[in-house]
Amino acid sequence: MSDPLLALQGIGKSFLGVRVLGGVDLEVRPGEVHAVVGENGAGKSTLMKIVSGVYPPDEGTIEFAGAQRHFSGPRDAQRAGIGIVHQEFNLLPQRTVAENVFLGREPRRRGLVDRRAMLGRAAELLASVGEGSLPPDTRVGRLGVAQQQVVEIVKALALDARLIIMDEPTAALADHEVGQLRALVRRLQQHHIGVLYVSHRLAEVFDLSSRITVLKDGRRVTTVNTDEVTADQLVRHMVGRELSGYYAERAKPDERGPVRLAVRAGGNRILRDINLQLRAGEVLGVGGLRGAGRSALARSLFGVSPFTTGAVTIDGEPVRLRSPRAAMRAGIAYVTEDRKGEGIVAGLSVLDNALLASRAVRPGWAGRGARAARIRDLLAAVELRAAGEDQDIRFLSGGNQQKVVLARWLALGPRVLLFDEPTRGIDVGSKSAIHDLVRRLARAGAAVLVVSSELPELLGLSDRLIVMRDGRIAGELPAGSSEEDVVALAVGTTRESVG
Amino acid sequence: ATDEPATAPSAAASGPAGSGTGEQSKFFVQADYDRELALLDATPAGPDGKPWEQALQPTMVDTAKFKKAGPHKICFSNAGLNNPWRQVGFKTMQAEVDAQRSRIEQFVHIDAEGKDQKQIADINDLLGKGCDALIVSPNTTATLTPAVESACKKGLPVIVFDRGVDTTCPVTFVNPIGGYGFGHVAAEFVSGNMKPGGKVLALRILPGVDVLETRWSAAKVAFDKAGVNVVGVEFTDGDPAKTKKIVNDYLQRYGTIDGVWMDAGAVAVAAVEAFLDAGQPVPPINGEDQLDFLKLWKDRKLTAIAPTYPTYQWRTPVIAALKILDGEQVPSPWKLPQPTITQENLAQYADPDMPPLHYAMCGCTDLPGYPDRWK
Amino acid sequence: MSSALSMPARRASPGVFVALVLTLAIGWLVVAIDGGQLFSVPTTVSLLHVAAGLGLVAVGQTLVVIGGSLDLSVAYVISLSTLVAAETMGGDDAALLPGIGLALAVSAGIGLCNGLLVTKVKINPFIATVGVGLLLKGYLDNGYDGPAGRTAPALVQTLGYQRIGPVPLSFLLLLGVAGAAWFALARTRFGHHLIAVGGDPEVARLSGVRNSRVLVTAHVLCSLCAGLAGIYLASRLGSGAPRVGTEGLYDLESIAAVVLGGTALAGGIGGVAGTVGGVLLLAGIDAIFNQLEVDAFFKQVIRGVIIIAAVAVYAQRVRGRAAP
Amino acid sequence: MEIAERRPLPLRLRRFRAGSLVPIVMLLAVLLVLIAVRQPNFLAPPSLLSFLGRSTPIILLAAGQYFVIVSGEFDLSVGSLVTAQVVVAARLIDSEPSRTWPVVALLLTFGILVGLINGLVTTRLRVPSFITTLGMFLILVGAVYLWSDGAPKGGLSEEFRRFGRRAFEDVPGLGRVQYALLVLLAVATAAVLLSRSDFGRTLVAVGGNPRTAELSGVRVWRAKTIAFVLSGLAAALAAILLGGYSGVSFQAGAGLEFAAITAVVLGGVALGGGRGSVFGAMLGALTLEMLFALLNFYGVSGALKSTVQGAIILLAVAVSSVRSTSR
Ligand SMILES: Nc1ncnc2c1ncn2[C@@H]1O[C@H](COP(=O)(O)OP(=O)(O)OP(=O)(O)O)[C@@H](O)[C@H]1O
Ligand SMILES: Nc1ncnc2c1ncn2[C@@H]1O[C@H](COP(=O)(O)OP(=O)(O)OP(=O)(O)O)[C@@H](O)[C@H]1O
Ligand SMILES: [Mg+2]
Ligand SMILES: [Mg+2]
């Protein structure tokens, strides 16, 4: 057995007083594909960022290629030979593919950026991942999500790194593209390049990796050889309990009320032929691959990018959802998937964040006291854990931030709730609290739509499922469907059924 | 091709330094100072009652080589129109042009907006327009010199007025006695009318404007000679609010202020108001010939004086240009008399019908369009 | 989707050149009707001189704006640079190079100071550069009561007044500097990194760009450009002038030219070519209005309208491109 | 479990976060001490009141600017708006007392209108406010010079001037109480109330994260436009007081936009929006004015003043920015 390429020991990290990683050990050997799995918020990305020099660890040591390292920044880690495909895109939309790929390490000839070499090498790299048809001088902003993901991967490859980290590289890729990536990883392996591979797709993990490390709540649960573990065992390690029974009971058919929200032939630039009905007291799950248009659906219903065709009714009344404000007036609430970017106002207190929507649609001095009291009740009801209502929201954990956002919407007493990735980046405890809340809301008579990329969540929470693909509703599934059913619809391997 | 000037620009001369009111400005030139003070008492030559055609101790120059049949095209490169003084002056100049319409076919005016480099470009630009004579009111003395020199080289008569240039190539340079005279008259009055050894506050507009610098340097000489205690020299940016605040703070700091000297009249009214608002007697003060000050002076019976930098000097360059194009001799330099408004002749200038920022010494009452043009 | 989308990224030519050509064409016509000649040699020379001064500053300003920053101290840097140059030269050709060197060194020092305040002390660039500007203003007001020093005659005769046909040397200098800046943006790592820092500092950092260093360099270059503009003005004026920068409103006008040229104030988008176009547009408007003897104040109103309108047009185009 | 444990932040760090009033109050205290050392009688009520009175215009502008800045924008046009208003007032009143009130009403309308245009161009046409208000600055200055042929015409009536110049004499215990002080009191109260109202809080959210605000039902364009209108209105009030205080001149508003922005930043409001209080902004303006008075009292050479001013501003902002980023 060769010497390890990367050896982490006792890595720990806290953000603003919240411990997200503690005592993590990990080893990657040259030519090894080492998978890291764990639930959302387990700390996988944080660990990867520490290895790639984005954050310094609070504790622990990093040994790479036989020497102890203290990376001063991403550049330092790159120089040492570590490349990373970040989970979030790190691309400049205004720049070309080649410029993005070589950002920070542009090839030079006689001191100048060698544009020809840049384009040439970018083209080679693109070809090596099966995207030879993508011209390297295209602006990244014009690419779709999948192609952007490819650019991210190529950006890491361009480094000639000895260790490549891939943080959910396939989340946006279709099956044939995943195949290309698989071949690529195999090639890296042959060149004795170490790969740290983070993914939620267990099939891939079993297919590619030789060892798997499971993270849970910031700690390493175990590291196992891939061929000595089954998927069920792995999942148990990840969640720490059996999955069944974890989700609250679903609504019984007689608890479902009349149709609250109905869309007929809805469409816009992204969506086509959207027909759906959402009943009071029901949780409708929306599944699909990244970029399938799930968020677009929620955002259309909330008037962010309205339907340009078709008709929407609420409780039988036709409504025009032209803006978020109009949607709010119609009784719709929307919990966004991008909590940091459009869910909270960093710098404002918990209370101000929670009051934001009420203040916007029902301003006035009169009833201020009652309104604040109601918000405090709601914050208590969602079991917010914060130092105080005057605390700056950005010092709260993601789960608690999400609870504040929820309280904001609940204060309006919405009839329809749209949740887009309600538990993204949220730790397990908060997650089940939010699941409970969703269920309680439905039981109280609200119509709930939940978009989620996490199949277990989707399957556990929904009374009914629709699956989207390419901006259309690819099909509908009843409660109790399997993950395979959903995936099959999402990637289009089964015949489309009518939604 | 090149637009290079004939000779390199000469540096600003420097003079004696050191006095109780701080270091003497490097604009101070003893010889000029002496000459200007002597001119204050000189009798002007020229038609009576038309000071804009008069000249002090004139030396005539021959201009026969510029003689040309009219009507003429006269061009004017103006430093700027960014203050009331220049506005009044320019209106006066336009009125003079109108009065001479029979002889002036075209009058081209380009405004440099107070920018040296734009004026240099403007002058260059005007040289391509077939002007018969070029009038320049330079934005800054030293920096406009090369441009004026290159204009001279083109062979057309150049007349400079208001601020000068560091070259003798223009046919004549028109201006009143100048800053030393202004500063001296005001300082003498203030120090002479206040209690001996009293406290004087000097209020200035901006540092670094040569006309204003010479005024202050002459005042400095006068104050030092009179043993006056100049407690502060402050810049107001011509902002009346700032002026009032400064005066207020000085009143608070020193209890009383016994005299106020100003290098320009723009904020004289604000300074007076500061005393009035504080319930203090207005000390001897100088302003300029702006009507708001004259009116306040008259109404409040101030102990005041208004040395002037007369706006009628804007008429003279036009007159000079026509004389030169006729081949007539003109004085060079053309020193205009610089009257002072005192208690005696105040009534004559404080015309209640003119707007507050009008300059009384415009010499414009006989020009076409008076008074509406100036309102 | 607008047709601009179908063009390759690099050649997204800003509309400023269209505006420039239209303005000059209409201007030429109107001036001709008025009996004048917009493109006579002296007028062209004047136009190009005005453009050279503003252009040098604006090219520097482009760099910091692309990097997501801003420099409001340039006007004072220009004034200071004219003085340092002219005083060091003292009218002596022998001191020409030391004069230029010292003026540039002082300017670079101020740029460094701006850059460090923005990146290390993390003061908002607006406040940081206004503050540094105030420091310089005090120094200038206190130390100078008028033009000082004398530019070396050789410099006056060359950079100040020499021209090749109707094109002044100084305009060639501007083209040279603009070319160098364009080259720096397009062909050096610094340029690529600067655009990245302006576009998204976090992406730049994660990609291994040293953001602070890049932004400090941009500030130094911006000040150097302002210093160069100062040297040019010193050669034009024959001496150092403590107020030439502020009188010329170089701070705000340079930003206006940059924005007119299609560079986004938020950073990350834009280029030097557009800025030169913006400068020529402003200088062209100047020249036309000069020819027509239009009131300076009216001109200012028109400038305000043009700046807002031009940026509004860009903004609509960008909106048309971006998702709702 | 250790990992899940959420420790509240140490108190010290929270108290000093950006937007806090601590730095400005400390700075103000230092200046007051320095003035008291040099000029003890400055702290007597009458002179303090008169100082407050003459500082009112810039305080009003800072309050107006606060609303714009906290919403994430800039208003560079206020200085020129003040100048324009004063010049317009002089020309329209033309020393005729009976025209005072109509003209006052007109000025307020004019201020609102300019603010409305700034706001709409910024939010609807998506021109960055830096450019919108810079353009407005050029337009206003140019237009007012153009309209008045380069020299202010007419004159302000005594009735008009009394707002900024006169006082209630002999108020028991206080002496002279300037009318301006009443305006200050009224506007400051209104500004603080407004900043704590639903609108004020919403505006901060708009500056902090316009996307979130929009998705929470806030009409971002409307909120920002109102902020510009408030700034225009503040400029109109400031112009009425300044015109009264010092009479008509083209210099009336010169540089006030930078002074107001500086004051707001000194007061702990973040450029870029989302943090700060209107009270801090007004304290910032007071501090700035006090700084000028201090320089007068200490007889700092007129020409050196800007250096001292620049140094103090950089220092003050640096101290609070280092504090707020060193978490
Ligand atoms: N910069 C940050 N500031 C504060 N908290 C952070 C930061 N980055 C991550 N966290 C928190 O740290 C925890 C771990 O996040 P991390 O992104 O590492 O999870 P993950 O395992 O990659 O999850 P996912 O599967 O969703 O990608 C989360 O609770 C997250 O909210
Ligand atoms: N503003 C936009 N302009 C152009 N295309 C967009 C825009 N927003 C989304 N899209 C495209 O629309 C499609 C649907 O995106 P959407 O965000 O709804 O996907 P999703 O299913 O929610 O996936 P995820 O949230 O996991 O990324 C994607 O192909 C995306 O690239
Ligand atoms: Mg992750
Ligand atoms: Mg989504």
PDB file of C-alpha atoms in Angstrom, chain D residues 102-261:
ATOM      1  CA  PRO D 102     -46.312  80.264  -2.341  1.00  0.00           C
ATOM      2  CA  VAL D 103     -42.618  80.015  -3.112  1.00  0.00           C
ATOM      3  CA  VAL D 104     -41.977  77.891  -0.036  1.00  0.00           C
ATOM      4  CA  ALA D 105     -44.695  75.557  -1.227  1.00  0.00           C
ATOM      5  CA  LEU D 106     -43.192  75.561  -4.687  1.00  0.00           C
ATOM      6  CA  LEU D 107     -39.739  74.721  -3.349  1.00  0.00           C
ATOM      7  CA  LEU D 108     -41.060  71.766  -1.426  1.00  0.00           C
ATOM      8  CA  THR D 109     -42.839  70.559  -4.543  1.00  0.00           C
ATOM      9  CA  PHE D 110     -39.718  71.060  -6.586  1.00  0.00           C
ATOM     10  CA  GLY D 111     -37.650  69.052  -4.097  1.00  0.00           C
ATOM     11  CA  ILE D 112     -40.160  66.244  -4.173  1.00  0.00           C
ATOM     12  CA  LEU D 113     -40.219  66.322  -7.937  1.00  0.00           C
ATOM     13  CA  VAL D 114     -36.458  66.102  -8.295  1.00  0.00           C
ATOM     14  CA  GLY D 115     -36.408  63.253  -5.794  1.00  0.00           C
ATOM     15  CA  LEU D 116     -39.140  61.523  -7.742  1.00  0.00           C
ATOM     16  CA  ILE D 117     -37.206  61.812 -10.989  1.00  0.00           C
ATOM     17  CA  ASN D 118     -34.022  60.549  -9.342  1.00  0.00           C
ATOM     18  CA  GLY D 119     -35.937  57.656  -7.884  1.00  0.00           C
ATOM     19  CA  LEU D 120     -37.819  56.684 -11.002  1.00  0.00           C
ATOM     20  CA  VAL D 121     -34.803  56.910 -13.268  1.00  0.00           C
ATOM     21  CA  THR D 122     -32.814  54.803 -10.823  1.00  0.00           C
ATOM     22  CA  THR D 123     -35.443  52.156 -10.187  1.00  0.00           C
ATOM     23  CA  ARG D 124     -37.434  52.059 -13.394  1.00  0.00           C
ATOM     24  CA  LEU D 125     -34.726  52.787 -15.954  1.00  0.00           C
ATOM     25  CA  ARG D 126     -32.138  50.932 -13.845  1.00  0.00           C
ATOM     26  CA  VAL D 127     -29.507  53.621 -14.114  1.00  0.00           C
ATOM     27  CA  PRO D 128     -27.111  53.318 -11.163  1.00  0.00           C
ATOM     28  CA  SER D 129     -28.002  56.067  -8.735  1.00  0.00           C
ATOM     29  CA  PHE D 130     -24.438  57.323  -8.788  1.00  0.00           C
ATOM     30  CA  ILE D 131     -24.934  58.191 -12.454  1.00  0.00           C
ATOM     31  CA  THR D 132     -28.550  59.336 -12.137  1.00  0.00           C
ATOM     32  CA  THR D 133     -27.793  61.802  -9.420  1.00  0.00           C
ATOM     33  CA  LEU D 134     -24.484  62.866 -10.946  1.00  0.00           C
ATOM     34  CA  GLY D 135     -26.383  63.659 -14.126  1.00  0.00           C
ATOM     35  CA  MET D 136     -29.043  65.435 -12.099  1.00  0.00           C
ATOM     36  CA  PHE D 137     -26.273  67.418 -10.427  1.00  0.00           C
ATOM     37  CA  LEU D 138     -24.954  68.584 -13.799  1.00  0.00           C
ATOM     38  CA  ILE D 139     -28.444  69.323 -15.061  1.00  0.00           C
ATOM     39  CA  LEU D 140     -29.501  71.320 -12.016  1.00  0.00           C
ATOM     40  CA  VAL D 141     -26.332  73.377 -11.812  1.00  0.00           C
ATOM     41  CA  GLY D 142     -26.359  74.023 -15.542  1.00  0.00           C
ATOM     42  CA  ALA D 143     -30.056  74.808 -15.625  1.00  0.00           C
ATOM     43  CA  VAL D 144     -29.975  77.200 -12.735  1.00  0.00           C
ATOM     44  CA  TYR D 145     -27.018  79.112 -14.147  1.00  0.00           C
ATOM     45  CA  LEU D 146     -28.685  79.114 -17.507  1.00  0.00           C
ATOM     46  CA  TRP D 147     -31.970  80.327 -16.139  1.00  0.00           C
ATOM     47  CA  SER D 148     -30.394  83.114 -14.171  1.00  0.00           C
ATOM     48  CA  ASP D 149     -27.760  84.054 -16.748  1.00  0.00           C
ATOM     49  CA  GLY D 150     -24.949  83.138 -14.433  1.00  0.00           C
ATOM     50  CA  ALA D 151     -25.775  85.460 -11.574  1.00  0.00           C
ATOM     51  CA  PRO D 152     -28.557  85.003  -9.061  1.00  0.00           C
ATOM     52  CA  LYS D 153     -31.315  87.507  -9.633  1.00  0.00           C
ATOM     53  CA  GLY D 154     -34.002  88.955  -7.497  1.00  0.00           C
ATOM     54  CA  GLY D 155     -33.764  88.643  -3.756  1.00  0.00           C
ATOM     55  CA  LEU D 156     -35.171  86.816  -0.794  1.00  0.00           C
ATOM     56  CA  SER D 157     -37.803  88.522   1.270  1.00  0.00           C
ATOM     57  CA  GLU D 158     -37.212  89.106   4.955  1.00  0.00           C
ATOM     58  CA  GLU D 159     -40.169  86.786   5.573  1.00  0.00           C
ATOM     59  CA  PHE D 160     -38.394  84.012   3.743  1.00  0.00           C
ATOM     60  CA  ARG D 161     -35.095  84.652   5.416  1.00  0.00           C
ATOM     61  CA  ARG D 162     -36.529  84.594   8.889  1.00  0.00           C
ATOM     62  CA  PHE D 163     -36.872  80.784   8.835  1.00  0.00           C
ATOM     63  CA  GLY D 164     -33.152  80.363   8.769  1.00  0.00           C
ATOM     64  CA  ARG D 165     -32.069  83.537  10.438  1.00  0.00           C
ATOM     65  CA  ARG D 166     -34.467  84.619  13.143  1.00  0.00           C
ATOM     66  CA  ALA D 167     -35.334  83.267  16.530  1.00  0.00           C
ATOM     67  CA  PHE D 168     -37.747  83.428  19.407  1.00  0.00           C
ATOM     68  CA  GLU D 169     -35.944  85.921  21.611  1.00  0.00           C
ATOM     69  CA  ASP D 170     -35.725  85.612  25.362  1.00  0.00           C
ATOM     70  CA  VAL D 171     -37.121  82.146  25.838  1.00  0.00           C
ATOM     71  CA  PRO D 172     -36.869  81.584  29.569  1.00  0.00           C
ATOM     72  CA  GLY D 173     -33.877  79.463  30.436  1.00  0.00           C
ATOM     73  CA  LEU D 174     -32.640  79.142  26.887  1.00  0.00           C
ATOM     74  CA  GLY D 175     -32.350  82.643  25.540  1.00  0.00           C
ATOM     75  CA  ARG D 176     -32.613  82.721  21.761  1.00  0.00           C
ATOM     76  CA  VAL D 177     -34.312  79.769  20.187  1.00  0.00           C
ATOM     77  CA  GLN D 178     -33.906  79.845  16.444  1.00  0.00           C
ATOM     78  CA  TYR D 179     -36.783  78.850  14.231  1.00  0.00           C
ATOM     79  CA  ALA D 180     -34.374  76.452  12.611  1.00  0.00           C
ATOM     80  CA  LEU D 181     -34.209  74.546  15.872  1.00  0.00           C
ATOM     81  CA  LEU D 182     -37.919  73.926  15.747  1.00  0.00           C
ATOM     82  CA  VAL D 183     -37.571  72.673  12.208  1.00  0.00           C
ATOM     83  CA  LEU D 184     -34.738  70.465  13.374  1.00  0.00           C
ATOM     84  CA  LEU D 185     -36.754  69.120  16.233  1.00  0.00           C
ATOM     85  CA  ALA D 186     -39.735  68.426  14.035  1.00  0.00           C
ATOM     86  CA  VAL D 187     -37.759  66.852  11.227  1.00  0.00           C
ATOM     87  CA  ALA D 188     -35.561  64.817  13.545  1.00  0.00           C
ATOM     88  CA  THR D 189     -38.605  63.455  15.327  1.00  0.00           C
ATOM     89  CA  ALA D 190     -40.321  62.711  12.062  1.00  0.00           C
ATOM     90  CA  ALA D 191     -37.197  61.091  10.642  1.00  0.00           C
ATOM     91  CA  VAL D 192     -36.686  58.871  13.673  1.00  0.00           C
ATOM     92  CA  LEU D 193     -40.351  57.885  13.701  1.00  0.00           C
ATOM     93  CA  LEU D 194     -40.287  57.218   9.992  1.00  0.00           C
ATOM     94  CA  SER D 195     -37.152  55.136  10.271  1.00  0.00           C
ATOM     95  CA  ARG D 196     -38.868  53.023  12.926  1.00  0.00           C
ATOM     96  CA  SER D 197     -42.098  52.774  11.025  1.00  0.00           C
ATOM     97  CA  ASP D 198     -42.886  49.853   8.792  1.00  0.00           C
ATOM     98  CA  PHE D 199     -41.633  51.857   5.843  1.00  0.00           C
ATOM     99  CA  GLY D 200     -38.332  52.654   7.549  1.00  0.00           C
ATOM    100  CA  ARG D 201     -37.664  49.073   8.516  1.00  0.00           C
ATOM    101  CA  THR D 202     -38.684  47.838   5.115  1.00  0.00           C
ATOM    102  CA  LEU D 203     -36.317  50.312   3.528  1.00  0.00           C
ATOM    103  CA  VAL D 204     -33.401  48.909   5.512  1.00  0.00           C
ATOM    104  CA  ALA D 205     -34.363  45.448   4.322  1.00  0.00           C
ATOM    105  CA  VAL D 206     -34.441  46.730   0.753  1.00  0.00           C
ATOM    106  CA  GLY D 207     -30.893  48.012   1.156  1.00  0.00           C
ATOM    107  CA  GLY D 208     -29.795  44.852   2.907  1.00  0.00           C
ATOM    108  CA  ASN D 209     -31.154  42.453   0.339  1.00  0.00           C
ATOM    109  CA  PRO D 210     -33.465  43.730  -2.375  1.00  0.00           C
ATOM    110  CA  ARG D 211     -34.192  40.217  -3.634  1.00  0.00           C
ATOM    111  CA  THR D 212     -35.456  39.071  -0.271  1.00  0.00           C
ATOM    112  CA  ALA D 213     -37.474  42.236   0.095  1.00  0.00           C
ATOM    113  CA  GLU D 214     -39.032  41.859  -3.336  1.00  0.00           C
ATOM    114  CA  LEU D 215     -39.944  38.235  -2.607  1.00  0.00           C
ATOM    115  CA  SER D 216     -41.503  39.299   0.679  1.00  0.00           C
ATOM    116  CA  GLY D 217     -43.925  41.559  -1.079  1.00  0.00           C
ATOM    117  CA  VAL D 218     -42.012  44.811  -0.815  1.00  0.00           C
ATOM    118  CA  ARG D 219     -42.297  47.076  -3.822  1.00  0.00           C
ATOM    119  CA  VAL D 220     -38.600  47.785  -3.935  1.00  0.00           C
ATOM    120  CA  TRP D 221     -38.806  50.412  -6.649  1.00  0.00           C
ATOM    121  CA  ARG D 222     -41.445  52.260  -4.729  1.00  0.00           C
ATOM    122  CA  ALA D 223     -39.541  52.183  -1.449  1.00  0.00           C
ATOM    123  CA  LYS D 224     -36.363  53.459  -3.084  1.00  0.00           C
ATOM    124  CA  THR D 225     -38.223  56.144  -4.959  1.00  0.00           C
ATOM    125  CA  ILE D 226     -39.786  57.334  -1.726  1.00  0.00           C
ATOM    126  CA  ALA D 227     -36.294  57.450  -0.205  1.00  0.00           C
ATOM    127  CA  PHE D 228     -35.151  59.729  -3.018  1.00  0.00           C
ATOM    128  CA  VAL D 229     -38.230  61.855  -2.541  1.00  0.00           C
ATOM    129  CA  LEU D 230     -37.435  62.182   1.160  1.00  0.00           C
ATOM    130  CA  SER D 231     -33.921  63.253   0.261  1.00  0.00           C
ATOM    131  CA  GLY D 232     -35.285  65.830  -2.165  1.00  0.00           C
ATOM    132  CA  LEU D 233     -37.691  67.068   0.457  1.00  0.00           C
ATOM    133  CA  ALA D 234     -34.878  67.337   2.990  1.00  0.00           C
ATOM    134  CA  ALA D 235     -32.886  69.294   0.450  1.00  0.00           C
ATOM    135  CA  ALA D 236     -35.811  71.666  -0.036  1.00  0.00           C
ATOM    136  CA  LEU D 237     -36.076  72.264   3.705  1.00  0.00           C
ATOM    137  CA  ALA D 238     -32.319  72.686   3.948  1.00  0.00           C
ATOM    138  CA  ALA D 239     -32.430  75.157   1.085  1.00  0.00           C
ATOM    139  CA  ILE D 240     -35.128  77.212   2.790  1.00  0.00           C
ATOM    140  CA  LEU D 241     -33.086  77.346   5.985  1.00  0.00           C
ATOM    141  CA  LEU D 242     -29.764  77.925   4.254  1.00  0.00           C
ATOM    142  CA  GLY D 243     -31.180  80.604   2.020  1.00  0.00           C
ATOM    143  CA  GLY D 244     -32.554  82.225   5.120  1.00  0.00           C
ATOM    144  CA  TYR D 245     -29.364  81.844   7.062  1.00  0.00           C
ATOM    145  CA  SER D 246     -26.963  83.194   4.511  1.00  0.00           C
ATOM    146  CA  GLY D 247     -28.892  84.704   1.629  1.00  0.00           C
ATOM    147  CA  VAL D 248     -28.779  83.875  -2.032  1.00  0.00           C
ATOM    148  CA  SER D 249     -25.622  82.683  -3.738  1.00  0.00           C
ATOM    149  CA  PHE D 250     -24.463  80.046  -6.175  1.00  0.00           C
ATOM    150  CA  GLN D 251     -22.317  78.613  -3.442  1.00  0.00           C
ATOM    151  CA  ALA D 252     -25.279  77.846  -1.210  1.00  0.00           C
ATOM    152  CA  GLY D 253     -25.177  74.106  -1.753  1.00  0.00           C
ATOM    153  CA  ALA D 254     -21.665  73.548  -3.044  1.00  0.00           C
ATOM    154  CA  GLY D 255     -20.154  70.376  -1.667  1.00  0.00           C
ATOM    155  CA  LEU D 256     -23.139  69.571   0.528  1.00  0.00           C
ATOM    156  CA  GLU D 257     -23.688  66.206  -1.161  1.00  0.00           C
ATOM    157  CA  PHE D 258     -20.259  65.012  -0.117  1.00  0.00           C
ATOM    158  CA  ALA D 259     -20.694  66.495   3.332  1.00  0.00           C
ATOM    159  CA  ALA D 260     -23.994  64.698   3.741  1.00  0.00           C
ATOM    160  CA  ILE D 261     -22.662  61.364   2.540  1.00  0.00           C
TER     161      ILE D 261
END
